[in-house]
mmCIF file of C-alpha atoms in Angstrom:
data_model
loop_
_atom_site.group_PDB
_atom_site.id
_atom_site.type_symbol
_atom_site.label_atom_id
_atom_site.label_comp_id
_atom_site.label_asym_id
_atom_site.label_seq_id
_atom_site.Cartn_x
_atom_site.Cartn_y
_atom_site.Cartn_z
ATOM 1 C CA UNK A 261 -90.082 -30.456 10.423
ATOM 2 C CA UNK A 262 -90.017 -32.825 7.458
ATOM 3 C CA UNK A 263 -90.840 -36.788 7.683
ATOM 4 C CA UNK A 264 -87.243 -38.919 7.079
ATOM 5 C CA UNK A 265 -86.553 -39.832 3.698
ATOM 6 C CA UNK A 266 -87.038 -43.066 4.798
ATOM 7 C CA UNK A 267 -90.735 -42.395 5.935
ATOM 8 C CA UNK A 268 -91.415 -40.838 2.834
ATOM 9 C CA UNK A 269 -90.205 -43.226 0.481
ATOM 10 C CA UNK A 270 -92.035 -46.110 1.950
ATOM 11 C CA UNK A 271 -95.021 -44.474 1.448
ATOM 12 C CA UNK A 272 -94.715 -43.770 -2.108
ATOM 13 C CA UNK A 273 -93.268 -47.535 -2.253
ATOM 14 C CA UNK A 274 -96.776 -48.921 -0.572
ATOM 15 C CA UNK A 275 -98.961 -46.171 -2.805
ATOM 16 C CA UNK A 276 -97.369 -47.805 -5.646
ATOM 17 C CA UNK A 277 -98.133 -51.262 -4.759
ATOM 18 C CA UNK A 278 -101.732 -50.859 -4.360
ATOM 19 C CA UNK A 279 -101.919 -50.021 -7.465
ATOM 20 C CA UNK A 280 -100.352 -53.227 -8.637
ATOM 21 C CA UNK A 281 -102.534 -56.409 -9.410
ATOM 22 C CA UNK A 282 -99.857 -58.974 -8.827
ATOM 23 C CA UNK A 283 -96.822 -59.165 -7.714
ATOM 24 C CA UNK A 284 -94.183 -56.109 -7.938
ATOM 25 C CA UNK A 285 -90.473 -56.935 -8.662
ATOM 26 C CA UNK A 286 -88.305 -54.264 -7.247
ATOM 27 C CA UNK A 287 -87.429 -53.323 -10.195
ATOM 28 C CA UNK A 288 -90.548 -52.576 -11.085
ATOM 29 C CA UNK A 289 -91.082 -50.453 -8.020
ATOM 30 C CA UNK A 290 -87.641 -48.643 -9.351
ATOM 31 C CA UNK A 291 -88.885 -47.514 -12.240
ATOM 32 C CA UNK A 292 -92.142 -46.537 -10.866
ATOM 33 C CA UNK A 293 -90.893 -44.436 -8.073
ATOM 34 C CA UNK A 294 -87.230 -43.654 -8.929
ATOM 35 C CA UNK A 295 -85.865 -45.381 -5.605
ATOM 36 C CA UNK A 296 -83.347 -47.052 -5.752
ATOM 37 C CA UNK A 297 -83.522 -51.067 -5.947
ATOM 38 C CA UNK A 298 -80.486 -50.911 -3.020
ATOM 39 C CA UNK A 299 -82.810 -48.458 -0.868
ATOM 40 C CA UNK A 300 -86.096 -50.763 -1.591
ATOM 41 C CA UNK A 301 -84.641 -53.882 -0.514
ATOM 42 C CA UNK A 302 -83.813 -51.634 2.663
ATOM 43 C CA UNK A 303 -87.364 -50.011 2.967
ATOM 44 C CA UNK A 304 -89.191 -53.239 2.253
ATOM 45 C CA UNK A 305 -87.466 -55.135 5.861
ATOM 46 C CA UNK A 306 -89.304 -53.147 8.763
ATOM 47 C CA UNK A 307 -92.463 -53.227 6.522
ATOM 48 C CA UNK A 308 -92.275 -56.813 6.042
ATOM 49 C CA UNK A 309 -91.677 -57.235 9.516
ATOM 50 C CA UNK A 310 -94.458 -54.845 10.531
ATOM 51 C CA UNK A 311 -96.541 -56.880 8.154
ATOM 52 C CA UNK A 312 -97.744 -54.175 5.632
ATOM 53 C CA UNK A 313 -96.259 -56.070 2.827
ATOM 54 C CA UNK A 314 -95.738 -60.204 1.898
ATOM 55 C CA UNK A 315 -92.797 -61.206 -0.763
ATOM 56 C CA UNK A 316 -92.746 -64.277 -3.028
ATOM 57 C CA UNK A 317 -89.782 -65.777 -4.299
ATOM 58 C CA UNK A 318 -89.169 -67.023 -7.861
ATOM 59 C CA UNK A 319 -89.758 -66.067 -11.681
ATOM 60 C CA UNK A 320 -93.565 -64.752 -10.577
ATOM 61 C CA UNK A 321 -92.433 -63.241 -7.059
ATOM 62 C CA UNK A 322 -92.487 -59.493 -5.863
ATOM 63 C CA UNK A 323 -93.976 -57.906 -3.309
ATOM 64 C CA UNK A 324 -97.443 -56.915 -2.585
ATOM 65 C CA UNK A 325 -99.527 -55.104 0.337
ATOM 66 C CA UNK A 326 -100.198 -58.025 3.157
ATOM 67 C CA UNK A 327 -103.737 -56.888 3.715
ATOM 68 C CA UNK A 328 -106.295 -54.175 3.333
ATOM 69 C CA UNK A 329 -106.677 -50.844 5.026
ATOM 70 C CA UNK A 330 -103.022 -49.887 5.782
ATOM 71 C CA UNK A 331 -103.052 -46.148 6.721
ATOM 72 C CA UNK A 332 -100.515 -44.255 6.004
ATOM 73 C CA UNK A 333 -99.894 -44.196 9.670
ATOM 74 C CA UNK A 334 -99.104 -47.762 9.998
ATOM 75 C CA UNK A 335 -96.151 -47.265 7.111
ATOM 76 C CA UNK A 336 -94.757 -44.519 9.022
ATOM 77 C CA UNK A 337 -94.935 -46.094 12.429
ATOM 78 C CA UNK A 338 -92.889 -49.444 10.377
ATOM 79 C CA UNK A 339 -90.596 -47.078 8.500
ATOM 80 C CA UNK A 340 -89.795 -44.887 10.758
ATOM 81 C CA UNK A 341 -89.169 -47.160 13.814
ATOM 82 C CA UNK A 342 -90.840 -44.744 16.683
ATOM 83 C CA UNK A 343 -93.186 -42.313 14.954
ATOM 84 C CA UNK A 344 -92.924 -39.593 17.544
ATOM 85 C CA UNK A 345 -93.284 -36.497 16.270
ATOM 86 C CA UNK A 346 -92.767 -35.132 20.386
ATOM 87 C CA UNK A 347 -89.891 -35.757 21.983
ATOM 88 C CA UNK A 348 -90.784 -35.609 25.301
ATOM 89 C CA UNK A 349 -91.314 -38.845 26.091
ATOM 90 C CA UNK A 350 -88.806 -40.151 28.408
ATOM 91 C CA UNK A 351 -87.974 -36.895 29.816
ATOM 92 C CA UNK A 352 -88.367 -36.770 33.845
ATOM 93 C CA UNK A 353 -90.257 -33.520 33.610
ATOM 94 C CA UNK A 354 -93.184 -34.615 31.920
ATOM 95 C CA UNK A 355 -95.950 -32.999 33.772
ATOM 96 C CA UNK A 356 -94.322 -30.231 34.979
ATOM 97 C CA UNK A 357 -93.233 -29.257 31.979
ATOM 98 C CA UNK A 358 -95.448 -26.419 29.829
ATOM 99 C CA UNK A 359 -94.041 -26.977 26.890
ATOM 100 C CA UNK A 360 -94.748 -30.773 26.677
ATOM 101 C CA UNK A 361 -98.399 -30.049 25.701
ATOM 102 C CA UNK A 362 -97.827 -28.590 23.011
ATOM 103 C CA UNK A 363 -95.392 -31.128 21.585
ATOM 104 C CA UNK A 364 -98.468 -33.425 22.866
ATOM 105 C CA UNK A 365 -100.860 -31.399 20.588
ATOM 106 C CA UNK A 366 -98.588 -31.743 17.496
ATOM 107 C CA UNK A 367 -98.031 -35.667 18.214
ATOM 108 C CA UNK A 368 -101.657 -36.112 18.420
ATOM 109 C CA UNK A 369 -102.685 -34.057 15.871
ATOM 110 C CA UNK A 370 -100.070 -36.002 13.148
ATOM 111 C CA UNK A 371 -100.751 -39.372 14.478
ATOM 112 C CA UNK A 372 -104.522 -39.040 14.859
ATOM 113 C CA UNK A 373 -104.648 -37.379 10.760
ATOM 114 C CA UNK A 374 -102.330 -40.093 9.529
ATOM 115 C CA UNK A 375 -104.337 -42.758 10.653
ATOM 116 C CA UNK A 376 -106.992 -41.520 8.377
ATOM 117 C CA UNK A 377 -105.218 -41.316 5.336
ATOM 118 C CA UNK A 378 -105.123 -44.857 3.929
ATOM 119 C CA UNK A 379 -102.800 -46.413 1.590
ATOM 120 C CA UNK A 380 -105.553 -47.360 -1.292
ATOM 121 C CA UNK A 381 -107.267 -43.651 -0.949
ATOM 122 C CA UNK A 382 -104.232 -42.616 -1.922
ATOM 123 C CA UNK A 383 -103.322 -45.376 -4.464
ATOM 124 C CA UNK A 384 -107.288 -44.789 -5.949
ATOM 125 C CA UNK A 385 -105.776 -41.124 -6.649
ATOM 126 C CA UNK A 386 -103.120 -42.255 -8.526
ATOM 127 C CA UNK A 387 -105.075 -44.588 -10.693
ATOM 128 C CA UNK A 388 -107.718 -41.046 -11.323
ATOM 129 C CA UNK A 389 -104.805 -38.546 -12.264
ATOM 130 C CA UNK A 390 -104.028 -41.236 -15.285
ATOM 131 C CA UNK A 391 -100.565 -40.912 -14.578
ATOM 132 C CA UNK A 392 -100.944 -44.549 -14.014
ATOM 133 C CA UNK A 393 -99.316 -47.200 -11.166
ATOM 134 C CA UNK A 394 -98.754 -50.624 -11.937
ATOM 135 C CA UNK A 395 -102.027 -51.401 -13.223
ATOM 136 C CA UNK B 258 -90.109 -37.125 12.111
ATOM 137 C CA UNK B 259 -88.630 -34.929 15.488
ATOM 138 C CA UNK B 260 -89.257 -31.647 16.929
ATOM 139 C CA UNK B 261 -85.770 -30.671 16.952
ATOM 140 C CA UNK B 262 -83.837 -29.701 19.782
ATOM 141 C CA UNK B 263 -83.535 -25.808 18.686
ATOM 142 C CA UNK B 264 -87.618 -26.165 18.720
ATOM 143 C CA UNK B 265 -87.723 -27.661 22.280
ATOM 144 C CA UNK B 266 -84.887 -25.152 23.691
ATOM 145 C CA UNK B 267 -86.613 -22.382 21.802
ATOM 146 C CA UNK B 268 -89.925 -22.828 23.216
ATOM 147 C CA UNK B 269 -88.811 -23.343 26.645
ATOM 148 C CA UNK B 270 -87.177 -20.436 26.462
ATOM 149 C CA UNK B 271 -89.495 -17.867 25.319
ATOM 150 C CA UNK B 272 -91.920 -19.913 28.249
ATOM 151 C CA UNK B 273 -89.162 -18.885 30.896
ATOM 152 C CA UNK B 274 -88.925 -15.339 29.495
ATOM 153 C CA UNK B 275 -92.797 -14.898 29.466
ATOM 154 C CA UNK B 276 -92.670 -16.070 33.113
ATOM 155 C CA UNK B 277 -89.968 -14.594 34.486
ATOM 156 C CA UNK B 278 -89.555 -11.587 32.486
ATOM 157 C CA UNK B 279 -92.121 -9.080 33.810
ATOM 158 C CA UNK B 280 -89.708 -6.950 35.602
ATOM 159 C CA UNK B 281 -87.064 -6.590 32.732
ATOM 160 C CA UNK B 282 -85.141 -8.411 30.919
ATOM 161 C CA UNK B 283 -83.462 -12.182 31.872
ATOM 162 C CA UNK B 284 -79.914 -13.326 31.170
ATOM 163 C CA UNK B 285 -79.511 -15.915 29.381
ATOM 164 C CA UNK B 286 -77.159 -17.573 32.234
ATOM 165 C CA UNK B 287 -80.057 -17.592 34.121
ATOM 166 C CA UNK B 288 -82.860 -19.081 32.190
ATOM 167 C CA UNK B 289 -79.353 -21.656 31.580
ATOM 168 C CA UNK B 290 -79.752 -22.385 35.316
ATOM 169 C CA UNK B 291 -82.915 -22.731 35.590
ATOM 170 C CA UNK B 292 -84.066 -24.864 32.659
ATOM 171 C CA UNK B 293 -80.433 -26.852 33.128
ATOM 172 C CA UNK B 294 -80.006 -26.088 29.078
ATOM 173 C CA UNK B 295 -76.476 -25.045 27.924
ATOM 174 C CA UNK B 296 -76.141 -21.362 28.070
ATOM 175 C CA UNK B 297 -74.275 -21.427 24.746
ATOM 176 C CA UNK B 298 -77.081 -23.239 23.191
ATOM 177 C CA UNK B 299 -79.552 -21.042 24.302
ATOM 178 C CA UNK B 300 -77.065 -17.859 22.331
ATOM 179 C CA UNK B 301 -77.913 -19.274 19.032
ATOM 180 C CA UNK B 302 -81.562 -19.926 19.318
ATOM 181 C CA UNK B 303 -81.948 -16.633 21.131
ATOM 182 C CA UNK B 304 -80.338 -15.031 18.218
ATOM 183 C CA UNK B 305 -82.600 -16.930 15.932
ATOM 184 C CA UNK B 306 -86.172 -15.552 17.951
ATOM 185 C CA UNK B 307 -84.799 -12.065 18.086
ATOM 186 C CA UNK B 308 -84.543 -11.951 14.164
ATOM 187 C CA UNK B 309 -87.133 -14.070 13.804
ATOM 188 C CA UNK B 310 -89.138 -10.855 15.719
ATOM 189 C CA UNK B 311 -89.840 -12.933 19.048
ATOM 190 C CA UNK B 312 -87.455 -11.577 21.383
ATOM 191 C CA UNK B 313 -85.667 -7.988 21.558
ATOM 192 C CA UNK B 314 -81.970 -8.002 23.390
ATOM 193 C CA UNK B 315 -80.940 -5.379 26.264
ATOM 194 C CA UNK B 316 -77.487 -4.681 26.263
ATOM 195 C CA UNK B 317 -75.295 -3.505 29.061
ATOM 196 C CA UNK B 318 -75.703 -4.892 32.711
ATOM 197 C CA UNK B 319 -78.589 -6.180 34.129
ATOM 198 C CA UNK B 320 -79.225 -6.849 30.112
ATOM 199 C CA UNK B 321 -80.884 -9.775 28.201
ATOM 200 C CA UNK B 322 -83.800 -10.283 27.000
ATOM 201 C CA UNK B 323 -87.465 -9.702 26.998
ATOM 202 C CA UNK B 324 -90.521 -10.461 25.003
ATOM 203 C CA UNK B 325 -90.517 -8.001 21.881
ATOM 204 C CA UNK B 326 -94.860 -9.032 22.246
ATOM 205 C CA UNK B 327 -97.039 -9.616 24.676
ATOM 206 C CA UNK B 328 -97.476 -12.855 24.836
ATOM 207 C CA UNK B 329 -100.795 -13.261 24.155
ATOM 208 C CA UNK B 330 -99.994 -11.852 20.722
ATOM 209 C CA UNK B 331 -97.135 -14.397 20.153
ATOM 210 C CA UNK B 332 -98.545 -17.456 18.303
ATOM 211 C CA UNK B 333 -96.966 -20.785 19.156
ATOM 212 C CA UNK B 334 -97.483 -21.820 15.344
ATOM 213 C CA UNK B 335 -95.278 -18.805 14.424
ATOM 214 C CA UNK B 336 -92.856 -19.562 16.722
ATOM 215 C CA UNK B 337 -92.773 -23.182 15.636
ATOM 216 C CA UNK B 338 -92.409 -22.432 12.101
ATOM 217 C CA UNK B 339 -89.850 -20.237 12.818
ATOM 218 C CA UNK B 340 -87.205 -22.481 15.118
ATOM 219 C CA UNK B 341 -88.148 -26.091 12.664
ATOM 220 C CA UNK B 342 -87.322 -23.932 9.900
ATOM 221 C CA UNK B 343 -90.691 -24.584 8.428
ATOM 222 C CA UNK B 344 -93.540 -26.543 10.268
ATOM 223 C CA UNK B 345 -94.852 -27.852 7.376
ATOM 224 C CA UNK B 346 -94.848 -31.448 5.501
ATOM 225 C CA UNK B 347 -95.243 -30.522 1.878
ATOM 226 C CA UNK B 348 -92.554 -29.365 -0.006
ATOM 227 C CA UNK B 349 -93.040 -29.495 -3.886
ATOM 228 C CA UNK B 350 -89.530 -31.140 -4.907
ATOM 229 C CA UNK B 351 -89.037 -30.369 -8.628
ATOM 230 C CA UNK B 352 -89.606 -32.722 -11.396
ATOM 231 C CA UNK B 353 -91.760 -34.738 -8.575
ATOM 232 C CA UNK B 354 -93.225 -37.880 -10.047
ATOM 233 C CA UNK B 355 -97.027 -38.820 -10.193
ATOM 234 C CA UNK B 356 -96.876 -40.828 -6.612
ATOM 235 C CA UNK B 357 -95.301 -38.079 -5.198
ATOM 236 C CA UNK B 358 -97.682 -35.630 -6.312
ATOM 237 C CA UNK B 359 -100.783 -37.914 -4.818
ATOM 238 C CA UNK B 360 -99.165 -38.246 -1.757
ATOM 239 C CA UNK B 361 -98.141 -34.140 -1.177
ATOM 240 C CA UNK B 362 -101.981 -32.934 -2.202
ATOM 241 C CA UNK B 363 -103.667 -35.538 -0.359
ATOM 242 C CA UNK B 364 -102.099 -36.550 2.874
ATOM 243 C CA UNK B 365 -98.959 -33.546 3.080
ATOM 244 C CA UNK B 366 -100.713 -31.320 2.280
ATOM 245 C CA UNK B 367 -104.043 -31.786 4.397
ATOM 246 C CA UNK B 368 -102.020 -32.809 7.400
ATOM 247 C CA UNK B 369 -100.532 -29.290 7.392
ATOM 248 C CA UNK B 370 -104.085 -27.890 7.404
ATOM 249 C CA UNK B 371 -104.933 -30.480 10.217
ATOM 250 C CA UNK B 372 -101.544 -29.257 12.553
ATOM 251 C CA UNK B 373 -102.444 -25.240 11.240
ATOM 252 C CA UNK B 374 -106.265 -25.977 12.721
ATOM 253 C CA UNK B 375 -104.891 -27.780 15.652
ATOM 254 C CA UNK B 376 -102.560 -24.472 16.526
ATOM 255 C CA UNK B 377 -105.038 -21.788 15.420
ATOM 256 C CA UNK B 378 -105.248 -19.126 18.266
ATOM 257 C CA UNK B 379 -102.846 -20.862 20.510
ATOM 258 C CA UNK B 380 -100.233 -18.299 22.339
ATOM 259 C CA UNK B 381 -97.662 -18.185 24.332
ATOM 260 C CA UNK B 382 -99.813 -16.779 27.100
ATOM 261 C CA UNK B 383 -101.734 -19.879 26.257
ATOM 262 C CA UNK B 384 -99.059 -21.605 27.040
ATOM 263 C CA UNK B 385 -97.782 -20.254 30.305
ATOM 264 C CA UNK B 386 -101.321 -19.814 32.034
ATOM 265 C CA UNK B 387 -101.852 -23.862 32.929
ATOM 266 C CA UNK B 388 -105.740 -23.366 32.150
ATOM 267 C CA UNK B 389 -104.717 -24.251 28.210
ATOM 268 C CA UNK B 390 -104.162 -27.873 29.609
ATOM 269 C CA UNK B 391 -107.229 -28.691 30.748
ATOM 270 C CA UNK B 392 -109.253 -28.017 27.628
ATOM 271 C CA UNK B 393 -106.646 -29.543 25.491
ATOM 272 C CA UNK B 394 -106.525 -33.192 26.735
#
């Protein structure tokens, strides 16, 4: 059980750009994480859309995080259109089936731990291991 | 991220074995029936739990297979692990940059923990006595 590439990448896309001060160029965010600047482009439309992160245009423009408190949940959820770990959730034998509780116990388990995790405690990690981020 | 579909056929079969199997062992045409999963389907990931040390096979007529545990010895983690290939989120990916380090020891990494705590002592008879339900929701 692995998260998509896609799920993963946006998260080290938004850890990056908490560490930033202004805006981020994608290019920027391509040398920082090694993602393509094709694939970012890509990444950055459902979280723009699920407003985690705001774009400018022009010689100063980039992205940045759209507010405070993102949890690494939220980016997921964006990324990785329906964050459902369980798959049991239009089947017609929900509630009679055993085995749905336990896919219920994994969902919960994920969803409930990544909405703990936020974006900056991860980002203020970075900036502590010296290894840098945009700052 | 998605339980895969050899995870949810796995499972349900080893819960229709454990049921079902008390008075020897089940054909795989049957459970087929009965959980309306393909039969061939079922061959592979059968395969897969009797290596993997879940199920033992019965050859022969009136063969198939049974439980190679009592079920209240098989852990659903185990299991788990076994049919996702690994349960886990962290992987350590060579040559992994600083972000992806940050992100594997401090939300991967603890989220595998989280899901290893959520699973701890849960079995299979756990899992096919209905009294697991009510203390889990």
């Amino acid at each position: 059980m692995k998260l998509s590439t896609k799920g993963r990448y946006s998260l080290q896309t938004l850890v990056f750009l908490a560490t930033c001060t202004e805006n981020c160029s994608i290019r920027k965010i391509s040398e920082a994480t090694g993602i393509s600047s094709g694939y970012l482009e890509q990444l950055m439309i459902p979280l723009r859309h699920a407003g985690l992160v705001e774009a400018d245009r022009g010689v100063l423009g980039g992205y940045r995080l759209a507010r405070e408190g993102i949890t690494c949940h939220d980016v997921l959820a964006a990324s990785e259109g329906d964050f459902n770990p369980a798959p049991c959730k239009e089947c017609a034998k929900t509630g009679k089936c055993k085995t749905h509780q336990i896919w219920s116990l994994m969902q919960n388990t994920v969803v409930d731990f990544s909405k703990e995790v936020t974006i900056e405690e991860l980002a203020d990690k970075l900036v502590d291991s010296g290894t840098g981020g945009g700052v | 991220m998605k339980i895969s579909t050899r995870g949810r056929y796995g499972l349900r079969l080893l819960v229709d074995i454990a049921e079902h199997g008390e008075s020897g062992p089940i054909a795989l045409s049957v459970v087929a029936k009965r959980q309306n999963l393909s039969e061939k389907y079922l061959q592979q990931v059968a395969l897969l739990l009797t290596r993997g040390g879940f199920l033992s096979s019965v050859k022969g007529s009136g063969g198939g297979y049974l439980l190679k545990q009592q079920s209240e010895e098989i852990k659903i983690y185990d299991v788990l692990d076994l049919l996702e290939g690994s349960i886990t989120f962290e992987e350590e990916v060579e040559g992994e940059s600083a972000i992806e380090q940050v992100i594997r020891l401090h939300f991967y990494r603890p989220l595998d923990e989280q899901v290893a705590r959520a699973f701890e002592g849960l079995t299979l008879a756990d899992v096919t006595q209905a009294a697991w339900f009510t203390y889990v929701i």
